[in-house]
Short mmCIF file of C-alpha atoms in Angstrom, two decimals:
data_model
loop_
_atom_site.label_atom_id
_atom_site.label_comp_id
_atom_site.label_asym_id
_atom_site.label_seq_id
_atom_site.Cartn_x
_atom_site.Cartn_y
_atom_site.Cartn_z
CA ASP A 64 132.93 9.93 69.39
CA SER A 65 134.14 7.74 65.33
CA LYS A 66 130.76 8.28 63.23
CA LYS A 67 131.00 11.83 64.77
CA SER A 68 133.88 12.64 63.31
CA LYS A 69 132.97 10.62 59.79
CA ASP A 70 130.19 13.00 59.40
CA SER A 71 131.93 16.07 59.81
CA ASP A 72 134.39 15.02 57.85
CA ASP A 73 132.16 14.18 54.85
CA THR A 74 130.62 18.15 55.62
CA SER A 75 133.88 19.88 55.47
CA LEU A 76 135.54 21.21 52.09
CA SER A 77 138.46 20.61 50.39
CA ALA A 78 140.37 23.66 49.53
CA GLN A 79 140.02 23.14 45.99
CA GLU A 80 136.06 23.99 47.07
CA ILE A 81 137.12 26.95 49.44
CA LEU A 82 138.77 28.55 46.73
CA ASP A 83 136.08 28.05 44.18
CA MET A 84 133.91 29.98 46.51
CA LEU A 85 135.28 32.69 46.91
CA LEU A 86 136.42 33.22 42.54
CA GLY A 87 132.38 32.75 43.25
CA CYS A 88 132.18 36.06 45.31
CA LEU A 89 135.14 37.55 43.32
CA CYS A 90 133.99 41.03 42.31
CA SER A 91 136.65 43.33 41.64
CA VAL A 92 141.08 43.00 42.11
CA GLY A 93 142.54 46.03 42.26
CA THR A 94 146.28 47.10 42.90
CA ASN A 95 147.62 46.87 45.53
CA GLY A 96 146.81 44.08 46.87
CA ASN A 97 142.94 44.95 47.39
CA VAL A 98 139.60 43.45 46.68
CA LEU A 99 136.41 43.16 46.30
CA MET A 100 134.27 40.31 47.66
CA GLU A 101 130.90 40.65 47.17
CA SER A 102 128.64 37.75 50.18
CA PRO A 103 126.94 34.62 48.95
CA ASN A 104 123.55 35.74 50.20
CA LEU A 105 124.16 39.13 48.41
CA ARG A 106 124.30 37.04 45.51
CA ASP A 107 121.79 34.90 44.82
CA GLY A 108 119.87 37.70 46.31
CA THR A 109 118.91 36.99 49.44
CA THR A 110 120.24 39.99 51.60
CA VAL A 111 118.74 43.21 48.66
CA PHE A 112 115.57 44.21 49.81
CA GLY A 113 113.31 46.39 48.41
CA VAL A 114 111.84 49.50 50.71
CA GLU A 115 108.81 50.94 49.09
CA ALA A 116 109.44 54.78 49.29
CA SER A 117 106.76 57.58 48.97
CA GLU A 118 105.30 59.62 46.95
CA THR A 119 108.74 61.94 46.69
CA GLY A 120 111.14 59.18 45.77
CA GLU A 121 112.55 59.04 49.30
CA VAL A 122 113.00 56.31 52.33
CA TYR A 123 113.61 58.78 55.65
CA MET A 124 111.65 61.25 55.29
CA PRO A 125 113.75 64.75 56.95
CA PRO A 126 112.70 66.06 59.94
CA ALA A 127 110.32 68.94 60.15
CA THR A 128 111.62 72.85 60.31
CA SER A 129 109.24 74.49 62.94
CA GLU A 130 110.81 76.30 64.71
CA LYS A 131 109.26 74.95 68.05
CA GLY A 132 107.88 71.23 67.64
CA THR A 133 104.02 69.74 69.18
CA ALA A 134 104.03 67.22 69.80
CA GLN A 135 101.90 66.17 66.81
CA ASP A 136 104.56 67.38 64.79
CA GLU A 137 107.13 64.53 67.13
CA ASN A 138 105.02 62.46 66.18
CA ASP A 139 104.71 63.12 62.18
CA HIS A 140 108.00 63.83 62.33
CA GLU A 141 108.74 59.44 64.40
CA GLN A 142 105.63 58.13 61.94
CA GLN A 143 108.12 59.69 58.86
CA SER A 144 110.99 58.46 59.80
CA ALA A 145 109.67 54.99 60.51
CA THR A 146 109.59 53.81 56.53
CA GLY A 147 112.20 51.46 55.88
CA GLN A 148 112.84 50.78 58.98
CA ALA A 149 111.55 46.90 58.51
CA GLU A 150 113.27 46.12 55.93
CA TYR A 151 116.54 47.58 58.00
CA GLU A 152 115.30 45.66 60.80
CA ALA A 153 115.18 42.37 58.23
CA LEU A 154 118.59 42.90 57.45
CA SER A 155 120.52 43.49 60.50
CA SER A 156 118.40 40.08 61.71
CA CYS A 157 119.86 38.31 58.48
CA LEU A 158 123.63 40.00 58.57
CA LYS A 159 123.66 38.46 61.97
CA ASP A 160 122.82 35.17 61.15
CA TRP A 161 124.17 34.52 57.95
CA SER A 162 124.00 30.91 57.38
CA ASN A 163 120.30 30.85 58.29
CA ALA A 164 120.01 34.17 55.69
CA LYS A 165 117.09 32.74 53.77
CA GLN A 166 115.13 30.33 56.13
CA LYS A 167 115.49 33.64 58.37
CA LYS A 168 113.91 36.03 55.38
CA GLY A 169 110.98 33.54 54.42
CA ASN A 170 109.77 33.55 58.26
CA ILE A 171 109.52 37.41 58.16
CA GLY A 172 106.86 37.84 54.96
CA ARG A 173 108.39 39.32 52.86
CA ASN A 174 106.90 40.41 49.39
CA GLU A 175 108.79 38.61 46.85
CA GLY A 176 108.04 41.34 43.98
CA ILE A 177 110.22 43.66 45.91
CA ASP A 178 112.76 42.47 46.63
CA GLN A 179 112.87 40.31 43.56
CA HIS A 180 113.06 43.79 40.72
CA ALA A 181 114.66 45.37 43.83
CA THR A 182 117.23 42.33 43.31
CA SER A 183 117.54 42.54 39.39
CA ALA A 184 118.25 46.13 40.15
CA TRP A 185 121.24 45.51 42.23
CA ARG A 186 122.53 43.47 39.06
CA LYS A 187 122.54 46.14 37.04
CA MET A 188 125.10 47.65 39.39
CA SER A 189 127.91 45.51 38.88
CA GLY A 190 129.89 47.13 36.51
CA SER A 191 129.84 50.92 38.64
CA VAL A 192 130.28 49.21 41.59
CA GLY A 193 133.78 47.78 40.40
CA ALA A 194 134.32 51.22 39.62
CA GLY A 195 133.48 52.96 43.01
CA PHE A 196 135.70 50.20 44.90
CA GLN A 197 138.65 51.14 42.54
CA LEU A 198 137.85 54.96 42.89
CA ALA A 199 137.61 54.42 46.94
CA VAL A 200 141.06 51.86 47.78
CA ARG A 201 142.99 54.47 45.00
CA SER A 202 143.13 57.70 47.32
CA GLY A 203 141.64 56.64 50.35
CA PRO A 204 140.38 59.21 53.66
CA LEU A 205 143.23 59.34 55.56
CA CYS A 206 146.21 61.16 52.44
CA GLU A 207 143.64 61.02 49.75
CA GLU A 208 146.83 58.11 49.01
CA PRO A 209 146.61 54.51 47.43
CA VAL A 210 145.18 51.82 49.86
CA ARG A 211 146.69 48.28 50.42
CA ASN A 212 145.75 45.23 51.53
CA VAL A 213 141.92 45.63 51.90
CA LEU A 214 139.42 43.13 51.61
CA VAL A 215 136.18 44.81 51.12
CA LEU A 216 132.95 42.55 51.94
CA LEU A 217 129.39 43.52 50.48
CA GLU A 218 126.57 42.06 52.46
CA GLY A 219 123.82 43.83 52.21
CA ALA A 220 121.81 46.62 50.22
CA GLU A 221 118.32 48.52 50.70
CA ILE A 222 116.99 49.51 47.55
CA ALA A 223 114.30 52.28 47.13
CA MET A 224 110.62 50.69 45.16
CA LYS A 225 108.17 52.15 44.19
CA SER A 226 105.70 51.10 41.55
CA SER A 227 105.83 51.01 38.83
CA SER A 228 103.36 54.03 36.46
CA GLU A 229 103.18 52.33 32.96
CA SER A 230 102.68 48.45 34.04
CA SER A 231 100.43 46.60 37.09
CA SER A 232 100.51 47.59 41.38
CA SER A 233 102.95 44.35 42.06
CA GLU A 234 105.28 45.63 39.01
CA TYR A 235 108.49 47.86 40.88
CA GLU A 236 111.44 49.89 39.77
CA PRO A 237 113.88 52.40 41.51
CA ALA A 238 112.12 55.09 43.42
CA LYS A 239 115.28 56.93 41.56
CA SER A 240 116.88 56.36 38.24
CA LEU A 241 120.32 55.06 39.32
CA SER A 242 122.99 56.41 36.68
CA SER A 243 126.57 54.91 36.92
CA GLY A 244 128.07 57.92 38.67
CA MET A 245 125.89 58.53 41.54
CA VAL A 246 126.42 55.23 42.48
CA VAL A 247 129.57 54.86 42.21
CA SER A 248 129.87 57.75 44.85
CA ALA A 249 127.71 55.89 46.91
CA LEU A 250 129.77 52.80 46.88
CA ARG A 251 133.22 55.44 47.26
CA SER A 252 132.06 57.35 50.23
CA GLY A 253 130.40 53.78 52.17
CA ILE A 254 133.58 52.13 51.63
CA ARG A 255 135.94 55.76 52.77
CA CYS A 256 133.91 55.45 56.18
CA ALA A 257 133.83 51.87 56.65
CA LEU A 258 137.68 52.26 56.51
CA LEU A 259 137.88 55.33 58.91
CA THR A 260 135.77 52.81 61.31
CA ARG A 261 138.86 50.79 61.54
CA PRO A 262 142.29 51.21 62.32
CA ALA A 263 144.18 52.70 60.20
CA ARG A 264 148.25 52.48 59.95
CA LEU A 265 150.26 54.12 57.54
CA ILE A 266 153.00 52.34 54.91
CA GLU A 267 155.63 54.30 54.87
CA GLY A 268 158.58 53.89 51.94
CA TYR A 269 162.27 52.62 52.73
CA LEU A 270 165.75 53.35 51.46
CA ARG A 271 168.57 51.71 51.62
CA LEU A 272 171.72 53.59 53.00
CA THR A 273 175.92 52.71 51.49
CA LEU A 274 178.33 55.54 52.36
CA ASN A 275 181.97 55.06 54.81
CA SER A 276 182.68 56.36 57.89
CA SER A 277 185.97 56.70 60.06
CA LEU A 278 185.73 55.66 63.83
CA ALA A 279 185.93 59.23 64.49
CA GLY A 280 182.21 60.40 62.83
CA LEU A 281 181.19 56.87 64.17
CA GLY A 282 179.02 57.82 66.84
CA ALA A 283 177.34 61.44 65.26
CA LEU A 284 176.80 58.78 62.43
CA TYR A 285 174.50 56.19 64.60
CA SER A 286 173.39 59.59 66.82
CA VAL A 287 171.82 61.36 63.35
CA LEU A 288 170.21 57.97 62.11
CA SER A 289 168.57 57.38 65.24
CA LYS A 290 166.95 60.85 65.93
CA ARG A 291 165.56 59.80 61.88
CA ARG A 292 164.62 56.34 63.12
CA GLY A 293 166.86 54.77 60.75
CA LYS A 294 168.66 51.66 62.04
CA VAL A 295 172.47 50.14 60.50
CA VAL A 296 171.88 47.02 59.31
CA ASP A 297 175.50 46.18 58.42
CA ASP A 298 178.84 47.02 59.19
CA SER A 299 182.07 46.55 57.86
CA MET A 300 186.19 47.34 57.75
CA VAL A 301 186.79 47.98 54.35
CA ASP A 302 190.14 46.18 53.23
CA GLY A 303 193.52 48.60 53.36
CA THR A 304 191.68 51.43 54.63
CA ASP A 305 190.05 52.55 58.53
CA LEU A 306 186.93 53.33 57.14
CA LEU A 307 184.00 51.30 57.85
CA ALA A 308 181.57 50.29 55.25
CA ILE A 309 177.72 50.95 56.80
CA THR A 310 174.77 50.07 55.01
CA ALA A 311 171.43 51.37 56.68
CA LEU A 312 167.18 51.86 56.27
CA ILE A 313 165.43 54.55 57.38
CA PRO A 314 162.24 56.49 56.07
CA GLN A 315 161.77 57.84 53.12
CA ALA A 316 160.26 60.62 54.84
CA GLU A 317 163.28 61.52 57.72
CA ALA A 318 165.67 61.29 53.94
CA PHE A 319 165.39 65.39 53.43
CA GLY A 320 168.56 67.10 54.65
CA LEU A 321 170.29 64.36 55.48
CA ALA A 322 173.59 64.87 53.55
CA PRO A 323 174.02 68.19 55.23
CA GLU A 324 173.33 67.23 58.28
CA LEU A 325 175.46 64.56 58.56
CA PHE A 326 178.29 66.22 57.39
CA ALA A 327 177.87 69.19 59.82
CA LYS A 328 177.62 66.53 62.51
CA THR A 329 180.37 64.51 62.02
CA SER A 330 183.14 67.51 60.97
CA GLY A 331 182.80 65.47 57.23
CA GLU A 332 184.47 61.75 58.32
CA VAL A 333 181.47 60.56 56.69
CA THR A 334 181.28 60.12 52.29
CA ALA A 335 177.40 60.97 50.91
CA PRO A 336 174.58 58.53 51.00
CA GLU A 337 173.99 56.14 48.43
CA MET A 338 169.71 56.18 48.43
CA THR A 339 168.36 52.91 46.91
CA PHE A 340 164.67 52.40 47.37
CA SER A 341 163.96 49.20 49.74
CA HIS A 342 160.87 48.03 50.59
CA TRP A 343 157.40 49.37 51.74
CA GLN A 344 156.13 48.98 55.99
CA ARG A 345 153.87 49.22 57.85
CA LEU A 346 153.98 52.63 60.91
CA ASP A 347 152.81 50.54 63.71
CA VAL A 348 151.89 53.77 65.25
CA ASP A 349 147.85 54.30 66.23
CA PRO A 350 146.84 58.68 63.96
CA PHE A 351 144.17 58.65 65.84
CA TRP A 352 145.54 58.12 70.10
CA ILE A 353 144.08 59.64 72.33
CA PRO A 354 145.44 60.21 76.27
CA THR A 355 143.20 58.10 78.60
CA THR A 356 144.71 57.03 82.08
CA GLU A 357 146.07 60.08 84.21
CA GLU A 358 149.71 59.27 83.38
CA GLU A 359 149.14 59.44 79.79
CA ARG A 360 147.31 62.77 80.68
CA GLU A 361 150.05 64.75 82.76
CA ASP A 362 152.28 63.87 79.53
CA TYR A 363 150.31 64.76 76.97
CA GLY A 364 147.71 67.75 78.04
CA GLU A 365 143.82 67.28 78.38
CA LEU A 366 142.43 67.54 75.64
CA GLN A 367 139.31 69.60 76.45
CA GLN A 368 142.54 72.63 76.62
CA ALA A 369 145.13 72.14 74.46
CA GLY A 370 143.47 70.13 71.64
CA ASP A 371 144.33 67.44 68.75
CA SER A 372 147.09 69.49 69.03
CA SER A 373 148.33 67.85 72.24
CA THR A 374 147.69 64.28 70.84
CA GLY A 375 150.02 65.18 67.33
CA LEU A 376 153.43 66.56 68.67
CA ASP A 377 155.01 63.48 69.51
CA ASN A 378 152.34 61.21 67.21
CA THR A 379 154.90 60.32 64.16
CA ALA A 380 151.66 58.44 61.78
CA LEU A 381 149.26 62.47 62.82
CA SER A 382 152.06 64.65 61.53
CA TYR A 383 152.71 62.96 58.35
CA ILE A 384 149.24 63.22 57.84
CA ARG A 385 149.06 66.19 58.62
CA LYS A 386 152.26 67.28 55.99
CA VAL A 387 150.65 65.46 53.97
CA ARG A 388 147.88 66.86 53.75
CA GLU A 389 148.96 70.56 53.90
CA ARG A 390 151.53 69.74 51.03
CA LYS A 391 147.65 68.50 48.83
CA GLY A 392 145.67 71.28 49.56
CA LEU A 393 143.40 69.22 52.51
CA LYS A 394 141.43 70.25 55.47
CA VAL A 395 144.04 70.28 58.49
CA ASP A 396 143.52 70.25 61.58
CA SER A 397 146.59 71.27 63.30
CA SER A 398 146.10 74.30 64.39
CA ARG A 399 145.29 75.42 67.98
CA THR A 400 141.85 76.19 69.57
CA VAL A 401 142.37 78.77 72.71
CA VAL A 402 140.50 77.93 74.87
CA ALA A 403 140.81 80.35 77.81
CA ALA A 404 142.63 83.42 75.94
CA GLU A 405 142.84 85.35 79.53
CA LYS A 406 144.78 82.57 81.59
CA GLN A 407 148.13 82.82 80.76
CA ARG A 408 150.49 80.22 80.13
CA THR A 409 154.47 79.36 80.36
CA LEU A 410 154.41 76.60 78.44
CA LYS A 411 156.16 76.87 75.72
CA ARG A 412 154.80 74.74 73.25
#
């Protein structure tokens, strides 16, 4: 046991070595805590595969446009769509066992020439890769707002290559000219799609309220703040008066029209609130939550009949997303779809 522990101590890395390794994989650092990193296998070209494209420069051929496809057409389509399938499976096996990726790639028997040219083409894209990452985290997929605290790890790449016509058959070049705009657009779309595959949460700003209230208006004040998801953090008596000095936190989205409502509910027993920005806080509500259990379906309705609007009635995050997208002129899915227009409905909503 002591020998095993000694061997494990010898193979363990120090904190400085781990930090140096992470800094070596660092590609770009964005604002709001966003980081783009390359895996060690991608940096040394182990998980960069070159795919020999067709004559038109494509890897996956589109299906035939015939209305009635025959068995021969289906077989031809299967053969066409299989172009690049071997490289995809090889890359997937290397990513699953990343510690032995180099050995796995050697056992596959790949054409080293096309992979080397693909690796050199990938290294020329470093500037465009960073620009695509910055553009993706600057406007997220939910509300086109900045993304916060996200780590993007690039693990592998496939590049369509073809034989160079100006040199021998052992020389390869990208099947299509890789402009910087093309790389930026592709990486931006890839990162945005990857963000939607993971659980997403909104970050909302909070305001700090300071106001004075009498004892008569204290109940209505607490009622208004709780309805707007506010929270009182401190209340103390003002010396020489019967007023309370109250400090509260309220989401910035819920602060619109707060003062008129306070004056109306408390009959003027509170002073006008002074609002200052406090902090950012995560809203722990899943905007894509869907009722699944029987009790949830009874409370929120069936999706087949009520549409997606049924999940957004009490979903604070989804209602915020829809309001922001509507204000920005983006596509909103809040329109109610009537499945059975002739069916009598007695629900108010």
